[in-house]
Short mmCIF file of C-alpha atoms in Angstrom, two decimals:
data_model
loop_
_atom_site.label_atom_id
_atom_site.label_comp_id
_atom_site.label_asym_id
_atom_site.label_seq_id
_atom_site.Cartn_x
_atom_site.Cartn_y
_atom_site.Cartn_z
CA UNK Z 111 220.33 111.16 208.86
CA UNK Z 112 217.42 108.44 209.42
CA UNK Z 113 217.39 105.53 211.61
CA UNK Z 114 213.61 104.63 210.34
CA UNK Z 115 210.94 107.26 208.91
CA UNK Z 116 208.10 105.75 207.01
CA UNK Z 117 207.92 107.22 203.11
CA UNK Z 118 204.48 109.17 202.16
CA UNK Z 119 203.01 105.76 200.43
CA UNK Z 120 203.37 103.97 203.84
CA UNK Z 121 201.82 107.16 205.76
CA UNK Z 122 199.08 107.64 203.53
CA UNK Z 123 198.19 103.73 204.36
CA UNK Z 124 198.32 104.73 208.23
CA UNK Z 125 196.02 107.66 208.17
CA UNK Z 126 193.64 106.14 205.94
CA UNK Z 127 193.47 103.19 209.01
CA UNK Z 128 193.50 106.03 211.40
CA UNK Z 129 190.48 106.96 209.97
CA UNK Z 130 188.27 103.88 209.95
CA UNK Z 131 188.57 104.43 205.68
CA UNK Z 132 188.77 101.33 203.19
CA UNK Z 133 190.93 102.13 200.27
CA UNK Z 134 187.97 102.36 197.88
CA UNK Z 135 186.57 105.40 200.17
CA UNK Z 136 189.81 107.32 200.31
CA UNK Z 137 190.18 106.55 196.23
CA UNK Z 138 186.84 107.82 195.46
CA UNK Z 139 187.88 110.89 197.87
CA UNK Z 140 190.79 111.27 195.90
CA UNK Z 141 189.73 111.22 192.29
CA UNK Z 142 192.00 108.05 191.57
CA UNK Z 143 191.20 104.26 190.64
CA UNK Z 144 191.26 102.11 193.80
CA UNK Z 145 193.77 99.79 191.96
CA UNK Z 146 196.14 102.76 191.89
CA UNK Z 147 195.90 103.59 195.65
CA UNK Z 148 196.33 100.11 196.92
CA UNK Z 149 199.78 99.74 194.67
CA UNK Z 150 201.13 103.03 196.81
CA UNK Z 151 199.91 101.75 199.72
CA UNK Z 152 202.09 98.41 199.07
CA UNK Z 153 204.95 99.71 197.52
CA UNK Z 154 204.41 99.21 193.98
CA UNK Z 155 204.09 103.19 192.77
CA UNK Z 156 205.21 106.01 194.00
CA UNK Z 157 202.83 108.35 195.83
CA UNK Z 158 204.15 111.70 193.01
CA UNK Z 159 203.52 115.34 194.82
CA UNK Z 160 199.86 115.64 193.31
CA UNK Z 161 198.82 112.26 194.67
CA UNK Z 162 199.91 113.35 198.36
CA UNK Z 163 198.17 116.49 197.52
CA UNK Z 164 194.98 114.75 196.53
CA UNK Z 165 195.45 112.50 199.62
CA UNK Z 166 195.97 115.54 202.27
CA UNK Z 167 192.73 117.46 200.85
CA UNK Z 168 190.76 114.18 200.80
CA UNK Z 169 191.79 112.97 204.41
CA UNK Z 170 191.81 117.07 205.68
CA UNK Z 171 195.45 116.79 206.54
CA UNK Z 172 198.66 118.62 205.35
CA UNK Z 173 201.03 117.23 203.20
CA UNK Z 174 203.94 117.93 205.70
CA UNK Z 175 201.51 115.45 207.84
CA UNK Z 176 201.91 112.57 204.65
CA UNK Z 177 205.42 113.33 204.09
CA UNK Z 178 205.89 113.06 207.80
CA UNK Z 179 209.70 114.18 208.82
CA UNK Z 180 212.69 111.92 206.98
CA UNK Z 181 214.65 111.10 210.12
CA UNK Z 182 212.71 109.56 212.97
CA UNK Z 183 215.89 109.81 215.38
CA UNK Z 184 215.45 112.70 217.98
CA UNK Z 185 219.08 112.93 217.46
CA UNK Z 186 221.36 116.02 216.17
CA UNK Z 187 219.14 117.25 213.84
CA UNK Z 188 215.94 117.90 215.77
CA UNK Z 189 218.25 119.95 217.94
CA UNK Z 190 219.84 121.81 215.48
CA UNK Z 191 216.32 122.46 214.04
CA UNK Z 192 215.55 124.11 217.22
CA UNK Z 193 218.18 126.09 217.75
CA UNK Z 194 217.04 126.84 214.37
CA UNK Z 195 213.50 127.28 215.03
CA UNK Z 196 214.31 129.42 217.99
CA UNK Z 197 216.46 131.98 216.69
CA UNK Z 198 214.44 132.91 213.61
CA UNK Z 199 211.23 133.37 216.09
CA UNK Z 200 213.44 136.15 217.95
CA UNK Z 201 214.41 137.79 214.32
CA UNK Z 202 214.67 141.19 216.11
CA UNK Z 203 216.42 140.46 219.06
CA UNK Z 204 220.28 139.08 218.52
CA UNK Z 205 221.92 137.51 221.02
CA UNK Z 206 224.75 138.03 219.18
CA UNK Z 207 227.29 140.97 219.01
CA UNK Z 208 227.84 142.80 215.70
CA UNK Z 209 231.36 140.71 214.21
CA UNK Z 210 234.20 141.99 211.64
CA UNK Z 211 232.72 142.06 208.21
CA UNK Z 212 234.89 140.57 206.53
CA UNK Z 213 234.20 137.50 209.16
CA UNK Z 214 230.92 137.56 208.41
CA UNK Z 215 231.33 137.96 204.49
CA UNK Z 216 233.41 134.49 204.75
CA UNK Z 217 230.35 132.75 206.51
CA UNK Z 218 228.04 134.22 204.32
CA UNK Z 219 230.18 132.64 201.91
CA UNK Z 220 230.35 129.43 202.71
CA UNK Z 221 226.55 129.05 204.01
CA UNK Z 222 225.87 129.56 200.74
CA UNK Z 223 228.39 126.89 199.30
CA UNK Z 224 226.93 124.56 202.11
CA UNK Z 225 223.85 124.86 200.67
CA UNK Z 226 224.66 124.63 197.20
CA UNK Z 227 226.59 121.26 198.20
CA UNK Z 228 223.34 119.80 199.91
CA UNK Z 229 225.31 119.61 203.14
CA UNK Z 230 222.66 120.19 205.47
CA UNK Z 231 223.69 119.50 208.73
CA UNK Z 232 226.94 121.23 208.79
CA UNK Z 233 224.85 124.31 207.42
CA UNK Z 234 222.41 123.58 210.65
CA UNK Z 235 225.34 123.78 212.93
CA UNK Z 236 226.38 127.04 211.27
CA UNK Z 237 222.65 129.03 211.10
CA UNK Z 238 221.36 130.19 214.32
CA UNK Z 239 224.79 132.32 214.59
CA UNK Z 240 225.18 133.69 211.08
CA UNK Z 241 221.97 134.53 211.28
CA UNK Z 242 222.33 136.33 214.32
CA UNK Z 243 225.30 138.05 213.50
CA UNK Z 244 223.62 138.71 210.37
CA UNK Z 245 220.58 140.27 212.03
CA UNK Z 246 222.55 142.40 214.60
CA UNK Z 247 224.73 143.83 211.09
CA UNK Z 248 221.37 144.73 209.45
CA UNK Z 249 220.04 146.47 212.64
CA UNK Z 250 222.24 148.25 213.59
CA UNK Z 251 222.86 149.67 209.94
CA UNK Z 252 219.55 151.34 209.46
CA UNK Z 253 218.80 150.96 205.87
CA UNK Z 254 221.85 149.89 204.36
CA UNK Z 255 220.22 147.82 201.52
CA UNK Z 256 223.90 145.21 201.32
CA UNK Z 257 223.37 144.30 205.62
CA UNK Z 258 219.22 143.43 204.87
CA UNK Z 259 220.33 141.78 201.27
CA UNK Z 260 222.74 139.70 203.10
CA UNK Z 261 220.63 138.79 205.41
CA UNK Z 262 217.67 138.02 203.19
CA UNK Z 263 220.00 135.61 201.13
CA UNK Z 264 221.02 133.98 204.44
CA UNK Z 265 217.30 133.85 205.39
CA UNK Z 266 217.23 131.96 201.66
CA UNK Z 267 219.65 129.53 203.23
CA UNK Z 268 217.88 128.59 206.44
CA UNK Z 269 214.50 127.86 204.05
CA UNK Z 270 216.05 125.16 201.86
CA UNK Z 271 217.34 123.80 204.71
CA UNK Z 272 214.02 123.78 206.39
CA UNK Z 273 211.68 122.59 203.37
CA UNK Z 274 214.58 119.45 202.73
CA UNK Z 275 213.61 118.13 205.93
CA UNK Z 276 210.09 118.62 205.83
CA UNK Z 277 209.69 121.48 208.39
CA UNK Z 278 206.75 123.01 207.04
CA UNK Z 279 205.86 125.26 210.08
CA UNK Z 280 209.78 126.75 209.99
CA UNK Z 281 210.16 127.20 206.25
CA UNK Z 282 206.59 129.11 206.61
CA UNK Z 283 208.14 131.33 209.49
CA UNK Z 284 211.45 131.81 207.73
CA UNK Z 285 209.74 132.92 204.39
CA UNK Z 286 207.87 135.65 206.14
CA UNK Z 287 211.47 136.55 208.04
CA UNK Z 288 213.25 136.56 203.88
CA UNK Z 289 210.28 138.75 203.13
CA UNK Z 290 210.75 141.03 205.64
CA UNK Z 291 214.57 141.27 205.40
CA UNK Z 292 214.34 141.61 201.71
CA UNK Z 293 211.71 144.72 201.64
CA UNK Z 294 214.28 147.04 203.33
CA UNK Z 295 216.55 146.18 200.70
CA UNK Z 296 215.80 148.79 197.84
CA UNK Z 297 216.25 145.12 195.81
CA UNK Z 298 214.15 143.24 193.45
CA UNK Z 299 216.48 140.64 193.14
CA UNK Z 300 216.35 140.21 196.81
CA UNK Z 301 212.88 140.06 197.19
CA UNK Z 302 211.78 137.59 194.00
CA UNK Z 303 214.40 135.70 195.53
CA UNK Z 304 211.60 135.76 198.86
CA UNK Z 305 208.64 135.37 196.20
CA UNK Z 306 210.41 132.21 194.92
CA UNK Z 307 210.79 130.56 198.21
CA UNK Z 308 206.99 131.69 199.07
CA UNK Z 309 205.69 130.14 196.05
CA UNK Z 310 207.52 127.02 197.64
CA UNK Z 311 205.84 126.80 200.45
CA UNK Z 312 202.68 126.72 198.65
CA UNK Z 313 204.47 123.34 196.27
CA UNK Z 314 205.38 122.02 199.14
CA UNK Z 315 201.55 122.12 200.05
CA UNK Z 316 200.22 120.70 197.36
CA UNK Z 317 198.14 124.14 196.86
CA UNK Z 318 200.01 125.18 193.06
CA UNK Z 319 196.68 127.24 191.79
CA UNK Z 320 197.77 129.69 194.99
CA UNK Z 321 201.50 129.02 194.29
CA UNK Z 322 201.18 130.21 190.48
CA UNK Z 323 199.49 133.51 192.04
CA UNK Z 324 202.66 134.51 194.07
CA UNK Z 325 204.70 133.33 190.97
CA UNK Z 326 202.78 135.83 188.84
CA UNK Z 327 202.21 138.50 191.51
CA UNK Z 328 206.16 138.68 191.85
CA UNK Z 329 206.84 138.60 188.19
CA UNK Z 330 204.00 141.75 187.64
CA UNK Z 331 205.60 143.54 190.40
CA UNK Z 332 209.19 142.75 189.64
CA UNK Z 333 208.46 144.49 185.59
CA UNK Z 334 206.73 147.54 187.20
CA UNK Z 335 209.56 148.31 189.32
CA UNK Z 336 212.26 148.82 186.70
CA UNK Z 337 214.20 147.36 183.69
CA UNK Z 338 214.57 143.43 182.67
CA UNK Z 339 217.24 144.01 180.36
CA UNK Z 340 220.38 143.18 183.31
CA UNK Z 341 221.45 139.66 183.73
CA UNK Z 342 220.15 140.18 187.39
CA UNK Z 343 216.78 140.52 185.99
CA UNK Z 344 217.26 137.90 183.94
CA UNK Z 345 218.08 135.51 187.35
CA UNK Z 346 215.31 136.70 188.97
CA UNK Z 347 212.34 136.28 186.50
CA UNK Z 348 214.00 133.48 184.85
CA UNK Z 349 214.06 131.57 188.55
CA UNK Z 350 210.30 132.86 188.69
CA UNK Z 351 209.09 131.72 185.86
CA UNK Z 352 210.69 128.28 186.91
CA UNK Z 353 208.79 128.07 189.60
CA UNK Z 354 206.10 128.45 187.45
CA UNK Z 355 206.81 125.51 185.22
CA UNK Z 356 206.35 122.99 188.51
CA UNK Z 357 203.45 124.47 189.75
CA UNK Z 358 201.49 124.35 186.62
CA UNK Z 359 203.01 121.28 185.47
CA UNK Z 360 201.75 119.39 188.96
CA UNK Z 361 198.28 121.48 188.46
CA UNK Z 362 198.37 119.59 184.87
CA UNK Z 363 197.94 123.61 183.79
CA UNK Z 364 199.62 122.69 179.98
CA UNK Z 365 198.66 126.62 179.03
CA UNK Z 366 200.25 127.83 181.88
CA UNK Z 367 203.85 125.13 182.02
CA UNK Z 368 203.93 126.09 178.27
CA UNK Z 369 203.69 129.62 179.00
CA UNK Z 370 206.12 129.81 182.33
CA UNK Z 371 208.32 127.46 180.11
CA UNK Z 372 208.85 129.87 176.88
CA UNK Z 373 209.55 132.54 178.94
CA UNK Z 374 212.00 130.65 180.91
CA UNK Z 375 214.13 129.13 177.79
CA UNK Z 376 213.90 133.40 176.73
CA UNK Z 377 215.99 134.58 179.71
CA UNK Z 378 218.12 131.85 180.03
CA UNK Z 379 219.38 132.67 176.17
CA UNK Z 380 221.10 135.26 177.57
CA UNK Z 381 223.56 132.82 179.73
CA UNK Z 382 225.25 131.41 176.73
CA UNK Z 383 228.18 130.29 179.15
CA UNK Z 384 226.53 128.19 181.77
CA UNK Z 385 223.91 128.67 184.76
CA UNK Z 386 224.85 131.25 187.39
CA UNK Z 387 224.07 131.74 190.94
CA UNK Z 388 222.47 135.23 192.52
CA UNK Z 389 221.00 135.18 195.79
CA UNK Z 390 220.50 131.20 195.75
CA UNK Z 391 218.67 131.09 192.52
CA UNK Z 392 220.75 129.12 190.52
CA UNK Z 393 219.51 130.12 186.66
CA UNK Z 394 220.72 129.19 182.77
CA UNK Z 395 220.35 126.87 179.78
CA UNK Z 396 221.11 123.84 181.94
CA UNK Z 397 218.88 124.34 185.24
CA UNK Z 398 215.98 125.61 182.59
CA UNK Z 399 216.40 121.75 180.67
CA UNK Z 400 215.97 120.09 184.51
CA UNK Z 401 213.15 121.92 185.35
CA UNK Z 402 211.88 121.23 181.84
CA UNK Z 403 212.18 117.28 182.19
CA UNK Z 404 210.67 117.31 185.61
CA UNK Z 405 207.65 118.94 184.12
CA UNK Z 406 207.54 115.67 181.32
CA UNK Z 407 207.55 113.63 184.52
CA UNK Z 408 204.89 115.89 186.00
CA UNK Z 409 202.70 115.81 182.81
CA UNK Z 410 202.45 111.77 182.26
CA UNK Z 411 205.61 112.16 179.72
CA UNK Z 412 208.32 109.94 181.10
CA UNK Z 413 209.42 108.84 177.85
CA UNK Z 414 210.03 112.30 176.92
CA UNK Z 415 211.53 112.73 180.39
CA UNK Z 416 213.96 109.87 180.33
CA UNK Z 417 215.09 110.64 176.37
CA UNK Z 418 215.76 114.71 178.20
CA UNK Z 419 218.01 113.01 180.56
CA UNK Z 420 220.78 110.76 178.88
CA UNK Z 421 222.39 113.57 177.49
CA UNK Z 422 222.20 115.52 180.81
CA UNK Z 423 223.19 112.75 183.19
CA UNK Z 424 226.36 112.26 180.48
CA UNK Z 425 227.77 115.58 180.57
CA UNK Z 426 226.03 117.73 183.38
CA UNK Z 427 225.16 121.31 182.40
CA UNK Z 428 228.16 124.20 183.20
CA UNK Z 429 227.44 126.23 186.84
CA UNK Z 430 224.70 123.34 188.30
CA UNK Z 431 225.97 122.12 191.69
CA UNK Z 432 225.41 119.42 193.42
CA UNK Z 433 221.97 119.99 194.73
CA UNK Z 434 221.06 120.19 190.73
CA UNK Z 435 222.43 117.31 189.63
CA UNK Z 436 221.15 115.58 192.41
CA UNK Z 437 217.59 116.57 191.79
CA UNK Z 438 218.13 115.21 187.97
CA UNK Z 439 219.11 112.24 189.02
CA UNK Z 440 215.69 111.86 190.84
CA UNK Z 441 214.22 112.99 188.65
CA UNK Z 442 215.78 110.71 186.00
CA UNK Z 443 214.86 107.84 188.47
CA UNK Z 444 211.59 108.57 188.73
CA UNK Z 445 210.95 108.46 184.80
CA UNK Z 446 212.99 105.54 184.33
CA UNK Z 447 211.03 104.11 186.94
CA UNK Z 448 207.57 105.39 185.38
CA UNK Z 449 209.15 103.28 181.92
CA UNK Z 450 209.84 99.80 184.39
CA UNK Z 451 213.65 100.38 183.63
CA UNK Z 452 214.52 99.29 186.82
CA UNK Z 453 218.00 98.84 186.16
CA UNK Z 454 218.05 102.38 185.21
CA UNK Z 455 215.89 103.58 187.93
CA UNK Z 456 218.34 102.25 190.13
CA UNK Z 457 221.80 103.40 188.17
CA UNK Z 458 220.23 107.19 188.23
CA UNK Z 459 218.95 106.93 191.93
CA UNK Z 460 222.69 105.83 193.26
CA UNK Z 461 224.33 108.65 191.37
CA UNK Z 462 222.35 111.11 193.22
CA UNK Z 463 223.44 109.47 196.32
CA UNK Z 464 226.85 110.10 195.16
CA UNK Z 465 226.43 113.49 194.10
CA UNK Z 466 224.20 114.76 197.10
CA UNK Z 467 223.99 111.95 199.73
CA UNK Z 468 222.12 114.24 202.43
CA UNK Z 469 219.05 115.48 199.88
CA UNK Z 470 219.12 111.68 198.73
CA UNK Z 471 218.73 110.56 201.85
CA UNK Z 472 215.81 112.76 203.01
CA UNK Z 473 214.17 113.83 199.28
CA UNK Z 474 210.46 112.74 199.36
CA UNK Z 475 210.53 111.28 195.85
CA UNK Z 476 213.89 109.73 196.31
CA UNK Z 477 212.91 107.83 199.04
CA UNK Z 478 209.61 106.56 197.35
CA UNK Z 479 211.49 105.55 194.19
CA UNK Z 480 213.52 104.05 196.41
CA UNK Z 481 211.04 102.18 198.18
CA UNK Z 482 209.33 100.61 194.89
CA UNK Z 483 212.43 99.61 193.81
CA UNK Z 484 213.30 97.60 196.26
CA UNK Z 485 209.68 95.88 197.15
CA UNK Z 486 209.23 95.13 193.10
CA UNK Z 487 211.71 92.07 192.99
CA UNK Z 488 214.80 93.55 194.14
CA UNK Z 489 215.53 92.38 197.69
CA UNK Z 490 218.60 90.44 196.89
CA UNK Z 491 220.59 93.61 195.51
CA UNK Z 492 222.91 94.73 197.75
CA UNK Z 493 223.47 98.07 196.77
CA UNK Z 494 219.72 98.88 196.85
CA UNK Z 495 219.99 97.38 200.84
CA UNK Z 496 222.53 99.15 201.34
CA UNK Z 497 220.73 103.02 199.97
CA UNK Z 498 217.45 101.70 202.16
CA UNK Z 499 219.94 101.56 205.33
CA UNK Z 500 221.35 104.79 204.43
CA UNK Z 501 217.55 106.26 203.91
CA UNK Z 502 216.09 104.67 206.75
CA UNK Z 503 213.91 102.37 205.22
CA UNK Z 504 215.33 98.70 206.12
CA UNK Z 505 213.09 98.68 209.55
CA UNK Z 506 209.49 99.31 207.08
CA UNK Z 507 210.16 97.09 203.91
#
């Protein structure tokens, strides 16, 4: 998907230059040792989501503007983005007719499976007329609460497609499009599933204080609106409270991870059987324990992280796909990394190439693992060449 995009490390060093700053200036900025920021500038760490956070506040930029987008080639995926882009900004006004139902049930379908499989560009080629279709269905049907639900979950879709590849502006403008499908649903579900991807946004920002206050604002609203006790409740605050446990875990909020974290491992009890999947919040024993060792990684614990994983990287967790596994295998990398097992680093970082080659490819932290991996002493590895090819890093390093 990339022929050369710099990583956040290298764009950090370019907008520090940009602004006339040494690196002691922008470390003192940034609350970190100067040491520290000249090792992400060169390669040597990885520049984690609260360090890009720290950098964007100090240098009064955005972290989409660090992160920068993860294909530089104004190729088939800027268009599709567009196309993208362009329908969701005319939400009310299909250009598309209203289609058979059951035609559009079987696209619904297999957006959803597209997404689940990390196969984003065949899921761009597929949006802009779903959602259409989808959108002239839910108009035309007044307030049938399945058309908007459908629609909302479709609107779920288009945002993870958005965030992977660092559209900020579009995953902003499709949140607010979820929200306002999912509030003429009648549906909880439907709308936490909108509060989830809202409290994203804010992640993806770097601003987790505000991002906890939509997780908590959803979770209040979702227990004042009616019982808990269903397994879709149990999906919806479980995925919630998720959220939670990254947002306070980056915030290094230990009250609040530990809190979000409890309640979490509580719902997902009642999934004995494996994770399942209700409108794109996948939720269970096994995505609760990934979410779980991310946080160790989060919270200076890669030990902890990296014991968390051997078990799950043996035997994956029952009803995870393959944009789950994939983000354990990051997030494996990225401990192993943190522990200078390089070897491992490298074994978990190529499995979630094999597993989900297009989030690979494009994931913020994959790329930066990869990066330090192949500056510290690992040049001559072929397969490591070959992932920075793949990732678009061979023209930088």
């Amino acid at each position: 998907m990339s022929d050369s995009a710099p990583t956040a490390g290298q764009n950090i060093q370019v907008l520090r230059k940009t602004l006339g700053w040494g690196q002691e200036h922008l470390a003192r900025r940034m609350g970190i040792s100067a040491s520290l920021l000249r090792k992400i500038e060169d390669g040597t760490r990885t520049a984690t989501p609260p360090t890009v956070a720290q950098a964007a506040k100090a240098m009064g930029v955005s972290t989409a503007r660090i992160y920068g987008t993860p294909f530089s080639d104004p190729g088939e995926a800027q268009g599709l983005l567009d196309a993208l882009r362009l329908t969701v900004r005319r939400h009310t006004l299909p250009r598309e007719d209203v289609p058979a139902l059951d035609k559009l049930a079987a696209g619904l379908a297999e957006a959803a499976q597209l997404r689940a499989d990390t196969r984003y560009l065949e899921l761009l080629r597929k949006l802009p007329k779903l959602l259409e279709q989808a959108s002239a269905v839910a108009l035309q049907a007044g307030g049938d609460a399945t058309a908007w639900g459908q629609l909302a979950d479709l609107y779920g879709c288009a945002y993870a497609v958005a965030h992977r590849l660092g559209q900020a502006d579009l995953s902003d403008m499709i949140v607010s499009r979820q929200q306002w499908a999912a509030q003429r649903t009648w549906n909880p579900e439907a709308e936490a599933g909108a509060a989830w991807n809202e409290a994203g946004t804010y992640q993806s920002a770097g601003e987790y204080s505000d991002g906890l206050a939509i997780v908590d604002r959803a979770i209040v609203r979702y227990e004042q609106g009616g019982r808990t006790d269903t397994p879709e409740a149990a999906v919806a605050l479980g995925s919630l409270h998720l959220r939670g446990v990254v947002l306070a875990s980056r915030a290094k909020d230990h009250n609040a991870w530990a809190a979000h974290h409890e309640h979490a491992k509580a719902f997902a009890e009642r999934f004995p059987g494996g994770d399942v999947l209700r409108h794109n919040l996948t939720f269970g024993p096994g995505n609760t324990a990934l979410y779980e060792l991310a946080a160790h990684v989060e919270l200076g614990r890669p030990d902890k992280a990296s014991e968390m994983a051997e078990p799950l990287m043996r035997t994956p967790p029952a009803g995870l796909g393959a944009s789950r596994i994939g983000r354990l295998c990051i997030d494996t990398a990225r401990a192993r990394l943190d522990l200078n097992d390089i070897r491992g680093a490298e074994a978990a970082l190529k499995r979630a190439h094999e597993v989900a080659p297009q989030m690979a490819e494009v994931h913020p932290m994959a790329r930066e693992v990869l990066r330090v991996l192949f500056i510290l002493h690992q040049r001559s590895r072929p397969d490591l060449i070959n992932l920075a090819k793949r990732s678009g890093l061979m023209p930088e390093l």
